[in-house]
Coordinates of C-alpha atoms in Angstrom, one line a residue:
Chain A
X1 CA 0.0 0.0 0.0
X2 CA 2.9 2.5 0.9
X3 CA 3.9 1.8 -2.9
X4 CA 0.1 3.0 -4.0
X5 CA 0.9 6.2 -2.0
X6 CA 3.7 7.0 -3.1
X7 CA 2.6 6.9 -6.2
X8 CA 0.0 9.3 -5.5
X9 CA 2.0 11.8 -4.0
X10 CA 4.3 12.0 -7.0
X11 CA 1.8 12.3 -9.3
X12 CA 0.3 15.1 -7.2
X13 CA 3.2 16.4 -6.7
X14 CA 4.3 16.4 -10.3
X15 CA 0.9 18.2 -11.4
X16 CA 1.0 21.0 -8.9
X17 CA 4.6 22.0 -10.3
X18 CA 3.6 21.6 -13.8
X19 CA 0.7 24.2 -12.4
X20 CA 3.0 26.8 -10.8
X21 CA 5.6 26.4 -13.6
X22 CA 2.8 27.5 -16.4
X23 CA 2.0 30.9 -14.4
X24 CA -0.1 31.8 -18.0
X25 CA -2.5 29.3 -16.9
X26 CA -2.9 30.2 -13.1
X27 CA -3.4 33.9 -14.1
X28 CA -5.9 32.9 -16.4
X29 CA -7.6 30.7 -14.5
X30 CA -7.8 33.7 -11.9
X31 CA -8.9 36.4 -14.5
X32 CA -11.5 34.2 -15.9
X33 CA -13.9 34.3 -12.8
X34 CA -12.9 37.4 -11.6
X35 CA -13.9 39.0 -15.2
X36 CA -17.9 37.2 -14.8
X37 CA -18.0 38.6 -11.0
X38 CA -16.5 42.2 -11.7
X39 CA -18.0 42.9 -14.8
X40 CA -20.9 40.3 -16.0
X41 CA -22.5 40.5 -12.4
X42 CA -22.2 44.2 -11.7
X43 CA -24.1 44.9 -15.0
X44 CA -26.7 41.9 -14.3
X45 CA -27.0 43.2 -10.5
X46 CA -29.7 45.9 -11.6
X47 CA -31.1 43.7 -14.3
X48 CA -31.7 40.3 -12.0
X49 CA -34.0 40.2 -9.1
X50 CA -33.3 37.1 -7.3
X51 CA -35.7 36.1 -4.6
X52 CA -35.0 34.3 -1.3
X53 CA -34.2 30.7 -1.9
X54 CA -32.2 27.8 -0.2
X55 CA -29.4 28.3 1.2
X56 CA -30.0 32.1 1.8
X57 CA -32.1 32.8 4.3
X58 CA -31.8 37.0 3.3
X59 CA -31.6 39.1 -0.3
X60 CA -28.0 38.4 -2.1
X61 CA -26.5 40.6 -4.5
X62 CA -26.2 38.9 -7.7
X63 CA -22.0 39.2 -7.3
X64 CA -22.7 36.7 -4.1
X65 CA -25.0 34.3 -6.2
X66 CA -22.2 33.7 -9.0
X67 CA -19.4 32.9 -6.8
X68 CA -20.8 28.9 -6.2
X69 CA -21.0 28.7 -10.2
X70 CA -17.6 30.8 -10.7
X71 CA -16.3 28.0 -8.2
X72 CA -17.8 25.8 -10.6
X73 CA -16.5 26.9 -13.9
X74 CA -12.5 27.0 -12.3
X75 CA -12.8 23.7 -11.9
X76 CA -14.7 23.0 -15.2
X77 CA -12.4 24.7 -17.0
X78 CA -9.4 22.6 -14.9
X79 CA -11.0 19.0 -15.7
X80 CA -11.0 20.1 -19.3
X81 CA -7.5 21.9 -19.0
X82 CA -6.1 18.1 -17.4
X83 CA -7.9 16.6 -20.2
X84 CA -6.4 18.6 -22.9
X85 CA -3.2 17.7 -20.9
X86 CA -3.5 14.6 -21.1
X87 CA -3.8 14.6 -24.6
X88 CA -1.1 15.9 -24.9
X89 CA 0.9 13.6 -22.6
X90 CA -0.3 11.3 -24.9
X91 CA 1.2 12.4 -28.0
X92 CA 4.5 13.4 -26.6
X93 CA 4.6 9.7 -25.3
X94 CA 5.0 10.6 -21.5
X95 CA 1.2 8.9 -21.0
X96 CA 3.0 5.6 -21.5
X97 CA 5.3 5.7 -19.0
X98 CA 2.7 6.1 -16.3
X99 CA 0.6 3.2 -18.3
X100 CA 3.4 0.8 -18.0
X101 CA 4.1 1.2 -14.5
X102 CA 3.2 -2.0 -12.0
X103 CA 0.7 -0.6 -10.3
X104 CA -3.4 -0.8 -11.2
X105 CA -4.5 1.3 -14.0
X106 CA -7.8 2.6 -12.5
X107 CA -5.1 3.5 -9.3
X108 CA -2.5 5.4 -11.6
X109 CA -5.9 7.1 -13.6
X110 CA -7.4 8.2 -10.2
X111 CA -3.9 9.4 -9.2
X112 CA -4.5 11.7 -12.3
X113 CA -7.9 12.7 -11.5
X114 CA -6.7 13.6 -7.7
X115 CA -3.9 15.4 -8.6
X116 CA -6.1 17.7 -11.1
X117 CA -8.8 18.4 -8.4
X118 CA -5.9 19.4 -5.7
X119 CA -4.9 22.0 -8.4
X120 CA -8.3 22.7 -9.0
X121 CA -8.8 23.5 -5.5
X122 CA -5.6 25.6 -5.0
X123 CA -7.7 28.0 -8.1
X124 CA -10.7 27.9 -6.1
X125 CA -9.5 29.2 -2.9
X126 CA -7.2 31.9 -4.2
X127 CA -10.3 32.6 -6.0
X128 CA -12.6 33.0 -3.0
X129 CA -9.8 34.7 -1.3
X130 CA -10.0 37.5 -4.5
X131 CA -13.5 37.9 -4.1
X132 CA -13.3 38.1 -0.7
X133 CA -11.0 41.2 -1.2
X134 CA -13.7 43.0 -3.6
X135 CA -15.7 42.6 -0.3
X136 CA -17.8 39.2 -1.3
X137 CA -17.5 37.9 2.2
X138 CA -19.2 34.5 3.3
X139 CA -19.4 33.0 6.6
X140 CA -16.2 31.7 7.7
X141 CA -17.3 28.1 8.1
X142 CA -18.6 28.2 4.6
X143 CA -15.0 28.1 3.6
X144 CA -14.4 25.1 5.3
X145 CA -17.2 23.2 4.5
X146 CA -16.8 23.7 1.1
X147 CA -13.9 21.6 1.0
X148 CA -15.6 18.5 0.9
X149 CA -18.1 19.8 -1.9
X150 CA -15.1 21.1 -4.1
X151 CA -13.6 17.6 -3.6
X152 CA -16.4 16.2 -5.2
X153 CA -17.4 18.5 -7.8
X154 CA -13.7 18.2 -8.9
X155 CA -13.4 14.4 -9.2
X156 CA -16.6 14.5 -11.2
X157 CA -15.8 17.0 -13.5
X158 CA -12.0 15.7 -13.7
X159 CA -13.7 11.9 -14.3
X160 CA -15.4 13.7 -17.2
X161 CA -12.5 15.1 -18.4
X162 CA -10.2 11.8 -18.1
X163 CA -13.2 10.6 -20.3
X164 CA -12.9 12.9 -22.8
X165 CA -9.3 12.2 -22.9
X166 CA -9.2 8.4 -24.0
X167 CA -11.5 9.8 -26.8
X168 CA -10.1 12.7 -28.2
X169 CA -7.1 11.2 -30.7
X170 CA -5.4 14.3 -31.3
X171 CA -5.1 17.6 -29.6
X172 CA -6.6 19.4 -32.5
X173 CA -9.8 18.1 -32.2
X174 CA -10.0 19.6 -28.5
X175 CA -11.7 22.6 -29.8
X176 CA -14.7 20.9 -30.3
X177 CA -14.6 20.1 -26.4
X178 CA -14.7 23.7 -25.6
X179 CA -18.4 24.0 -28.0
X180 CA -19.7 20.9 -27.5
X181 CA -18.9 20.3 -23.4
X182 CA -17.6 24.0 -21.4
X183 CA -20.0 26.1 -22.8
X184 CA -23.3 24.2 -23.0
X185 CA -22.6 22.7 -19.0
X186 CA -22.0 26.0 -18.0
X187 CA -24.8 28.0 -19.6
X188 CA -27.4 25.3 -19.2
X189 CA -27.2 25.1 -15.2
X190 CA -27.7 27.1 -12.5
X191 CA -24.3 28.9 -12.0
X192 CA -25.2 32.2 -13.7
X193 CA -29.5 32.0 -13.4
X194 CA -31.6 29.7 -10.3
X195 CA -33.2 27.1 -12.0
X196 CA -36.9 28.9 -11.3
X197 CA -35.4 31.9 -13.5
X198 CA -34.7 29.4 -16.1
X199 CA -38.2 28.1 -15.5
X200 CA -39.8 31.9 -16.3
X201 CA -38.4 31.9 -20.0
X202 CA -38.7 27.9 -21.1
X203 CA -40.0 24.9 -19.2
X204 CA -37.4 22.6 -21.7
X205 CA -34.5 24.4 -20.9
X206 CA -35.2 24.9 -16.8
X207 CA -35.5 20.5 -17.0
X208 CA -32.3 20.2 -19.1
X209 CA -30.5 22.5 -16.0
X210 CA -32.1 20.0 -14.1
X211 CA -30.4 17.3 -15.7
X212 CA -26.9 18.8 -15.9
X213 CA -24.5 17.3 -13.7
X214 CA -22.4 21.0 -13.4
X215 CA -26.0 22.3 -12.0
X216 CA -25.5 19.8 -9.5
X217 CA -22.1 20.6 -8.7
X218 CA -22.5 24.2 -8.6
X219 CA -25.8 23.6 -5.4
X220 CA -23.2 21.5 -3.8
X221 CA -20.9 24.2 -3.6
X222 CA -23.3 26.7 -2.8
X223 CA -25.2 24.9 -0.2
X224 CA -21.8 23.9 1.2
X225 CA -20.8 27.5 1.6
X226 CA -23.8 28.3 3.9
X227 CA -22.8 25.4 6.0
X228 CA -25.9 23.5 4.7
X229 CA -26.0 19.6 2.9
X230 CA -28.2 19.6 -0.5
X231 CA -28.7 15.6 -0.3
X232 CA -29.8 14.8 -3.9
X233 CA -26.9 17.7 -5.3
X234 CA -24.6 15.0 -3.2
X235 CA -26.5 11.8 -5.1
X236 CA -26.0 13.5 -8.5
X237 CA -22.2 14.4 -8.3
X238 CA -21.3 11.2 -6.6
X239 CA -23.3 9.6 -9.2
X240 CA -21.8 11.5 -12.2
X241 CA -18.4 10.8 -10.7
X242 CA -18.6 7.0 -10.9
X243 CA -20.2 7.0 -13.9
X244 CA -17.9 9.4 -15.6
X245 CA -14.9 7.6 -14.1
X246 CA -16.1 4.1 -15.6
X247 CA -16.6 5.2 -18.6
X248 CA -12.8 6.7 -18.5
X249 CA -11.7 3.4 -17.1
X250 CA -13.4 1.9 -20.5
X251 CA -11.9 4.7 -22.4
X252 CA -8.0 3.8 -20.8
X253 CA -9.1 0.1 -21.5
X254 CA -5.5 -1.1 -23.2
X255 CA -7.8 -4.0 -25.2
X256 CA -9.6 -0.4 -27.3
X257 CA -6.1 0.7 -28.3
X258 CA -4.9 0.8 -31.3
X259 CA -1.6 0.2 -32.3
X260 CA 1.5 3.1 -33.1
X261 CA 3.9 3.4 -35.3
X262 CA 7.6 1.3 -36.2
Chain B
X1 CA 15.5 -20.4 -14.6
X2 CA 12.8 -18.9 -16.8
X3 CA 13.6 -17.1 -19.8
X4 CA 13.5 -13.4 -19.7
X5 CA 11.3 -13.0 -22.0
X6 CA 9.0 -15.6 -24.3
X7 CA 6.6 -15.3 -26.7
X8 CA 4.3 -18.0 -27.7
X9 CA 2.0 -17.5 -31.4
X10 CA 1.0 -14.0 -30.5
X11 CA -0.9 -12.3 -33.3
X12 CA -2.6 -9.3 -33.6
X13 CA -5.0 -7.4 -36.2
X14 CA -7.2 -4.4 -37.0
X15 CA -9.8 -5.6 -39.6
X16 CA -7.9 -5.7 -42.8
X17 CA -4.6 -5.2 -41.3
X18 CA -2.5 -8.0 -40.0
X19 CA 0.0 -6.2 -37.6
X20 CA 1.8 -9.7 -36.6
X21 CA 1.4 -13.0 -37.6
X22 CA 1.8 -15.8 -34.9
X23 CA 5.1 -14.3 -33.7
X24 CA 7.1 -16.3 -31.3
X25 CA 10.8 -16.0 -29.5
X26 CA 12.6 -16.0 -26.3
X27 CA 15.7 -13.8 -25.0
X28 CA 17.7 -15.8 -22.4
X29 CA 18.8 -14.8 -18.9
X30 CA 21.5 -12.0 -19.9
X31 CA 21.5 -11.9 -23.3
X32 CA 21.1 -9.0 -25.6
X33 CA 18.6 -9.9 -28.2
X34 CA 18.6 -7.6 -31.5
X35 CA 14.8 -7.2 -32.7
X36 CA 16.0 -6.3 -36.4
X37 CA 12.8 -4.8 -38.5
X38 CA 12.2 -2.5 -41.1
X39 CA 10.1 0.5 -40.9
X40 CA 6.7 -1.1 -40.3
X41 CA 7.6 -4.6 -39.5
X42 CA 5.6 -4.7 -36.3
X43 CA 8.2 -3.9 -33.8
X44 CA 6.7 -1.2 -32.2
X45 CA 3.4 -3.1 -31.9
X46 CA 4.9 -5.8 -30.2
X47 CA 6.7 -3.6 -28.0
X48 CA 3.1 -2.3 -27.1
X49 CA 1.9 -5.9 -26.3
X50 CA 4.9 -6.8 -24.2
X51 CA 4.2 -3.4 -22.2
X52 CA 0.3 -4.2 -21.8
X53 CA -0.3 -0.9 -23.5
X54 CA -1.7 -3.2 -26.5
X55 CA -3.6 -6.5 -25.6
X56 CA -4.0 -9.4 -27.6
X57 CA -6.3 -12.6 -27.0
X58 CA -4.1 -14.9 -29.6
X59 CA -0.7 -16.0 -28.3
X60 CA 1.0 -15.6 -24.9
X61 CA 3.9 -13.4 -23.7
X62 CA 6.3 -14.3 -20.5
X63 CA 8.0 -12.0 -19.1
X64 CA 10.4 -13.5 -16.5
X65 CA 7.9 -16.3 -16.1
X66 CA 5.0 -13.9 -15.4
X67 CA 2.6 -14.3 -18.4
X68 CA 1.6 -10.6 -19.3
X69 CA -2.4 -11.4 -19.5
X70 CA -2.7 -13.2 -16.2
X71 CA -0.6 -11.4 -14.2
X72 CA 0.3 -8.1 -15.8
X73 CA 1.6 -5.9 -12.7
X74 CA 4.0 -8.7 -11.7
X75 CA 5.1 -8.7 -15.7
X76 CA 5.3 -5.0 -15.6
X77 CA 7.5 -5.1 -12.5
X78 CA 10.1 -7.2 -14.1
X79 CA 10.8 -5.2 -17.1
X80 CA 12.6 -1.4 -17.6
X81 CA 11.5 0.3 -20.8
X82 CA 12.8 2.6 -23.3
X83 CA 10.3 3.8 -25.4
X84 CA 11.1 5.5 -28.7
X85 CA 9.8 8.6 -28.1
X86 CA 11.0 10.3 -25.4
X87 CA 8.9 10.2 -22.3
X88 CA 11.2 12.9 -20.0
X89 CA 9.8 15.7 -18.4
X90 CA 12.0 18.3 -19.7
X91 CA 11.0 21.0 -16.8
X92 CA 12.3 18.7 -14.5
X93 CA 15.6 18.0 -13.1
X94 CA 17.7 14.5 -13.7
X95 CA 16.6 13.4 -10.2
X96 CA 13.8 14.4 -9.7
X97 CA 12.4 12.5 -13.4
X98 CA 14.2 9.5 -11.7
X99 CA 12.1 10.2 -8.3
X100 CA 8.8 10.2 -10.3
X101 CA 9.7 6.8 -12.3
X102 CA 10.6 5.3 -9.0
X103 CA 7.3 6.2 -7.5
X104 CA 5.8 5.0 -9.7
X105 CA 7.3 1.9 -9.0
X106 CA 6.2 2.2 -5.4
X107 CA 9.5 3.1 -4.4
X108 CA 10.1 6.3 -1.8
X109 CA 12.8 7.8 0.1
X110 CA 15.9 6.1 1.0
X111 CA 15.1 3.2 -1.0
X112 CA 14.8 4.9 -4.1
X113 CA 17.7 7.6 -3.4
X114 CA 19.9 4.6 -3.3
X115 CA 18.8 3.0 -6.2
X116 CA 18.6 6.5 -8.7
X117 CA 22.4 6.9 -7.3
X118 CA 22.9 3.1 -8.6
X119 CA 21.4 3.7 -12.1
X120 CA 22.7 6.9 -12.9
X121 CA 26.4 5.2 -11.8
X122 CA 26.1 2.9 -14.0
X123 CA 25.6 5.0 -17.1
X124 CA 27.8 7.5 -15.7
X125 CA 24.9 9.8 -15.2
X126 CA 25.6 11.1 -11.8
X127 CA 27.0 14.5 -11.7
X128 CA 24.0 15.3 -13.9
X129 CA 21.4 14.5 -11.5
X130 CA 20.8 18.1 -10.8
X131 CA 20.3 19.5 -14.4
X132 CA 16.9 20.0 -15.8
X133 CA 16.3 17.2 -18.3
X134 CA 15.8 20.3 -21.4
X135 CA 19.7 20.9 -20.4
X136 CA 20.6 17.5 -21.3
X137 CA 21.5 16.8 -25.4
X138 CA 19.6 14.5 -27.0
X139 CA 22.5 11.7 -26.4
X140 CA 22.3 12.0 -22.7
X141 CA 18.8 12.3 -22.7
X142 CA 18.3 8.7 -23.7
X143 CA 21.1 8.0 -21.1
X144 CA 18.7 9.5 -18.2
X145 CA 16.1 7.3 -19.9
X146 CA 18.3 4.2 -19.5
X147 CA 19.1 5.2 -16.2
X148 CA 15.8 5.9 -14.9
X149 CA 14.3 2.3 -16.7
X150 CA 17.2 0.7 -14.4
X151 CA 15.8 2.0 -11.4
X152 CA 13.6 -0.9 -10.4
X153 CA 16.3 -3.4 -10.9
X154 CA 14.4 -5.1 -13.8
X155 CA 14.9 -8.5 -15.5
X156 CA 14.7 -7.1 -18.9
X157 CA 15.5 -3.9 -20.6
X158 CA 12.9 -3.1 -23.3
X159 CA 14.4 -0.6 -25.9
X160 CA 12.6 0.6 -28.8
X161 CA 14.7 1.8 -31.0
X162 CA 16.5 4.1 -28.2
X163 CA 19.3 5.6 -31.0
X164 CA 16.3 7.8 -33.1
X165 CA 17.5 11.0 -34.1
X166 CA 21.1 10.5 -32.0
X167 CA 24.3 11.7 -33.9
X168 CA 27.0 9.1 -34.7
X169 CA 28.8 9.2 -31.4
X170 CA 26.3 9.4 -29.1
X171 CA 25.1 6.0 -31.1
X172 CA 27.7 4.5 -30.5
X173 CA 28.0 4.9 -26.9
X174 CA 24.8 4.4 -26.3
X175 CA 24.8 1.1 -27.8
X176 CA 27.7 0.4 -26.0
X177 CA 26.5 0.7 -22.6
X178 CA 23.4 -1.2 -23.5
X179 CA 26.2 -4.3 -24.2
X180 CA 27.7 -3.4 -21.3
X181 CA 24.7 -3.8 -19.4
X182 CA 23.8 -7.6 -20.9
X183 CA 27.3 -8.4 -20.0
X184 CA 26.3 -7.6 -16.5
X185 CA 23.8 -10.2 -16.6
X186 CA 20.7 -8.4 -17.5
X187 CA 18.6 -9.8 -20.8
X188 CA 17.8 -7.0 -23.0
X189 CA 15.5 -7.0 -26.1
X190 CA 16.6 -3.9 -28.3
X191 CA 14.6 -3.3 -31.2
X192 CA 16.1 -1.7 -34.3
X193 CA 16.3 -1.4 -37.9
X194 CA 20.3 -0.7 -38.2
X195 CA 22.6 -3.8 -37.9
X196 CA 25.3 -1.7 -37.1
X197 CA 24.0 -1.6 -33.7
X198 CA 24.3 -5.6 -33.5
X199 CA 27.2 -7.0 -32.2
X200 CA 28.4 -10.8 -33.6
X201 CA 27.8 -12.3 -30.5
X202 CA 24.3 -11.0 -29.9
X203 CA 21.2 -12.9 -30.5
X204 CA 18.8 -11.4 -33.3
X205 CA 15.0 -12.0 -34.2
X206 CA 14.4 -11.0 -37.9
X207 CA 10.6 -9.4 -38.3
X208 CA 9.4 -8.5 -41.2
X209 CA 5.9 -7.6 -42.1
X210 CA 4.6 -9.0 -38.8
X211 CA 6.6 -12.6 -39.0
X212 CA 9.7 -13.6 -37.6
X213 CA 11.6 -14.4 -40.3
X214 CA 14.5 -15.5 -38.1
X215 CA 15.9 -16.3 -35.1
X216 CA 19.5 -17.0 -34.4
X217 CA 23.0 -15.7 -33.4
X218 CA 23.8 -13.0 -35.2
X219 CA 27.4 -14.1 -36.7
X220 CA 25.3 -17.4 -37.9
X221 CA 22.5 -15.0 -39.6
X222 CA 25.2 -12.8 -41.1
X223 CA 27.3 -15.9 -43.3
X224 CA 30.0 -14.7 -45.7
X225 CA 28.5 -11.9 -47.0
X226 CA 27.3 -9.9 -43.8
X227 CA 24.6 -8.6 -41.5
X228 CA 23.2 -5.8 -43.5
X229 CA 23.3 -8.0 -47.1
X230 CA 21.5 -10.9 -45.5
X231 CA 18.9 -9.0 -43.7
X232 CA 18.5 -6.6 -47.3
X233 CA 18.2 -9.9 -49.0
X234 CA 15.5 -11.2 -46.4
X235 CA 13.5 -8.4 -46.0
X236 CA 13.5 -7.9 -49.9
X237 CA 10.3 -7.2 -52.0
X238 CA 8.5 -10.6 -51.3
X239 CA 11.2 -11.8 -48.4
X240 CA 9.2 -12.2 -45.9
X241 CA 5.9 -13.4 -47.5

């Protein structure tokens, strides 16, 4: 077992210095958020009304509804960041010398899927500790007991991304990840708009919110951060975890690869 | 003692495409074994098999008596590889790629500070150990890579064609340390398409289009003539089918 561990700590290890190394990709993952809450939510504040629901128990601002879903889209945006990563790991060849190594595959692929939600979190925080700054303040043990949700969230959104990853063959094709997977989870779901909004301007579209895993994610987070458990946000994003990291399992299968070059 | 490596009727193929055809050999306990191909003969493939990064369901494939299907990690543990791209991390130092392999392996701390120290010895690698890998030319690149595959005290040493894209020299040295290395009494299976690389005294499997063609010492193989004529004349238009 100390083998298995070690293993994971390198790994981890090895990801968080890749992170700090690309400082492009840490500012950016910074700027991202901090763009939708300084600019997208103070011209929506006056636009929105948002009534009292679960978890707030008083009027928000809209800036203090978007940080679960900002939360949210760092560590979409990560998943789909290891993914692309991966790919690329791939074609340079260094995704074989983890694959050939003694130890279980699904261990060595959950490794991966760790290491990208410890980065992820790292984002999260400094995030939180940004807004905090432009005075979006929320209770102190919020912070705390989001760690557990962000935990979550991030293994189910990096599962998705490690899923992506044994499909995509080349990294040119990853564009079409950023159409056909960032954009439509994160607009269809309740980080930017409470499902009820969504409700006011099409039934269809509210039930498809519904049915997206990232909404699920995103009322983890939030309900976390007011110190509160959603149970059936819990069900969905352990569910869509498992399911997402089979299919990646399926996806790293070595009996669906196909052969390289002499 | 079982062989280092065997392989027993393994084939493989994608619809059409028949990548090898009922392919069987064996590298002994401390021999280097010459896997001499042309381009497309199946080498990498086979390289992909032996490494589980490929399966197959016809055939069988031993490595120090483990058989690769049944009981992969214990196969995987036995055997050090080379790949033929490089599979560095160039942002990191010597060390610490060789800390990551070994972790890999399940090996931490003391254990595997003594071992990296070993390796890196042996291909005189050691005073390097604190450069960043993108510091290294291309020559001692694949020597890190050598190094590092040691690390876990393997039975075999898979290399897959580990001289791409090296200059003359560095070639040279390269294969001779990988010699060196089999004299020691570890088997290695070096796969390549040059026979320059291919000592008299070293065993070599001819492939060719997915077949062995071949299997003997290489100073039997070569006869009056030569390595490189008799493997031309082999591989020829039609040679192999």
């Amino acid at each position: 077992m100390n083998g298995w561990l070690s293993a994971l700590r390198a790994i981890v290890a090895r990801e968080a210095l890749r992170f700090l190394h690309q400082r492009g990709r840490f500012l950016s993952a910074l700027v991202r958020p901090l763009v939708w809450l300084v600019v997208f939510a103070a011209g929506f504040r006056a636009a929105l009304g948002l009534s009292i629901i679960p978890p707030y128990q008083t009027y928000i601002t809209y800036e203090v509804y978007i940080v679960p879903g900002l939360c949210g889209m760092i560590q979409l945006f990560n998943g789909m960041q290891s993914s692309l990563s991966l790919v690329y790991d791939r074609e340079m060849g260094s995704m074989r010398l983890l694959m050939t190594s003694p130890l279980p595959r699904w261990w060595l692929l959950f490794c991966k899927l760790t290491a990208g939600v410890a980065v992820s979190i790292l984002q999260v925080y400094a995030f939180l500790a940004i807004a905090a700054g432009f005075g979006i303040v929320l209770p102190l043990a919020g912070y705390l007991w989001a760690f557990p949700a962000l935990v979550l969230s991030g293994l189910m959104l990096g599962a998705l991304g490690l899923f992506i990853s044994s499909t995509v063959r080349q990294l040119e094709n990853f564009a079409g990840v950023m159409n056909f997977v960032i954009f439509p989870m994160f607009f269809l779901s309740t980080a930017l708009y409470p499902l009820w909004k969504m409700a006011e301007s099409s039934r269809l579209l509210r039930d498809i919110c519904a049915l997206n895993p990232f909404t699920h994610a995103v009322e983890l987070i939030r309900f976390a951060l007011y110190q509160s458990l959603n149970g059936w946000a819990l069900f969905w994003v352990a569910s869509g975890f498992l399911v997402f990291f089979l299919l990646a399992l399926w996806g790293y299968d070595p009996a669906r690869s196909r052969p390289g070059r002499d | 003692m079982a062989e280092a490596l065997r392989l027993e009727h393994v084939s493989l193929s994608y619809g059409a495409r028949q990548a090898l055809d009922d392919v069987s050999f064996s590298v002994a306990p401390g021999r280097f074994c010459a896997l001499l191909g042309p381009n497309g003969a199946g080498k990498s493939t086979l390289f992909g098999l032996m490494t589980r990064l490929l399966v197959t369901r016809s055939g069988r494939i031993e490595i120090a008596g483990h058989d690769v299907a049944r009981a992969p990690r214990k196969a995987l543990a036995r055997i050090g590889v080379v790949f033929q791209q490089p599979t560095l991390d160039l942002d990191l130092t010597v060390a610490r790629n060789m800390r990551y392999f070994a972790a890999l392996h399940g090996l931490s701390g003391r254990a595997a500070a003594i071992r990296i120290d070993a390796a890196l010895d042996r291909l005189a690698m050691r005073e390097r150990a604190g450069e960043k890998a993108r510091a290294l030319n291309g020559g001692h690149r694949r020597r890190m890579e050598i190094a590092r595959a040691l690390v876990h005290e393997p039975d075999l040493l898979l290399l897959d064609e580990p001289t791409v894209g090296l200059d003359a020299m560095s070639r040279k040295a390269i294969t001779a340390h990988v010699h060196d290395l089999a004299e020691d009494g570890l088997s290695v299976l070096w796969a390549t398409h040059l026979v320059d690389e291919i000592g008299p005294g070293d065993d070599v499997v001819v492939l060719h289009r997915g077949r062995v063609l071949r299997q003997a010492l290489a100073s039997d193989i070569a006869g009056p003539a030569g390595l490189a004529e008799a493997f031309l004349e082999m591989t020829a238009e039609g040679g192999g089918a």
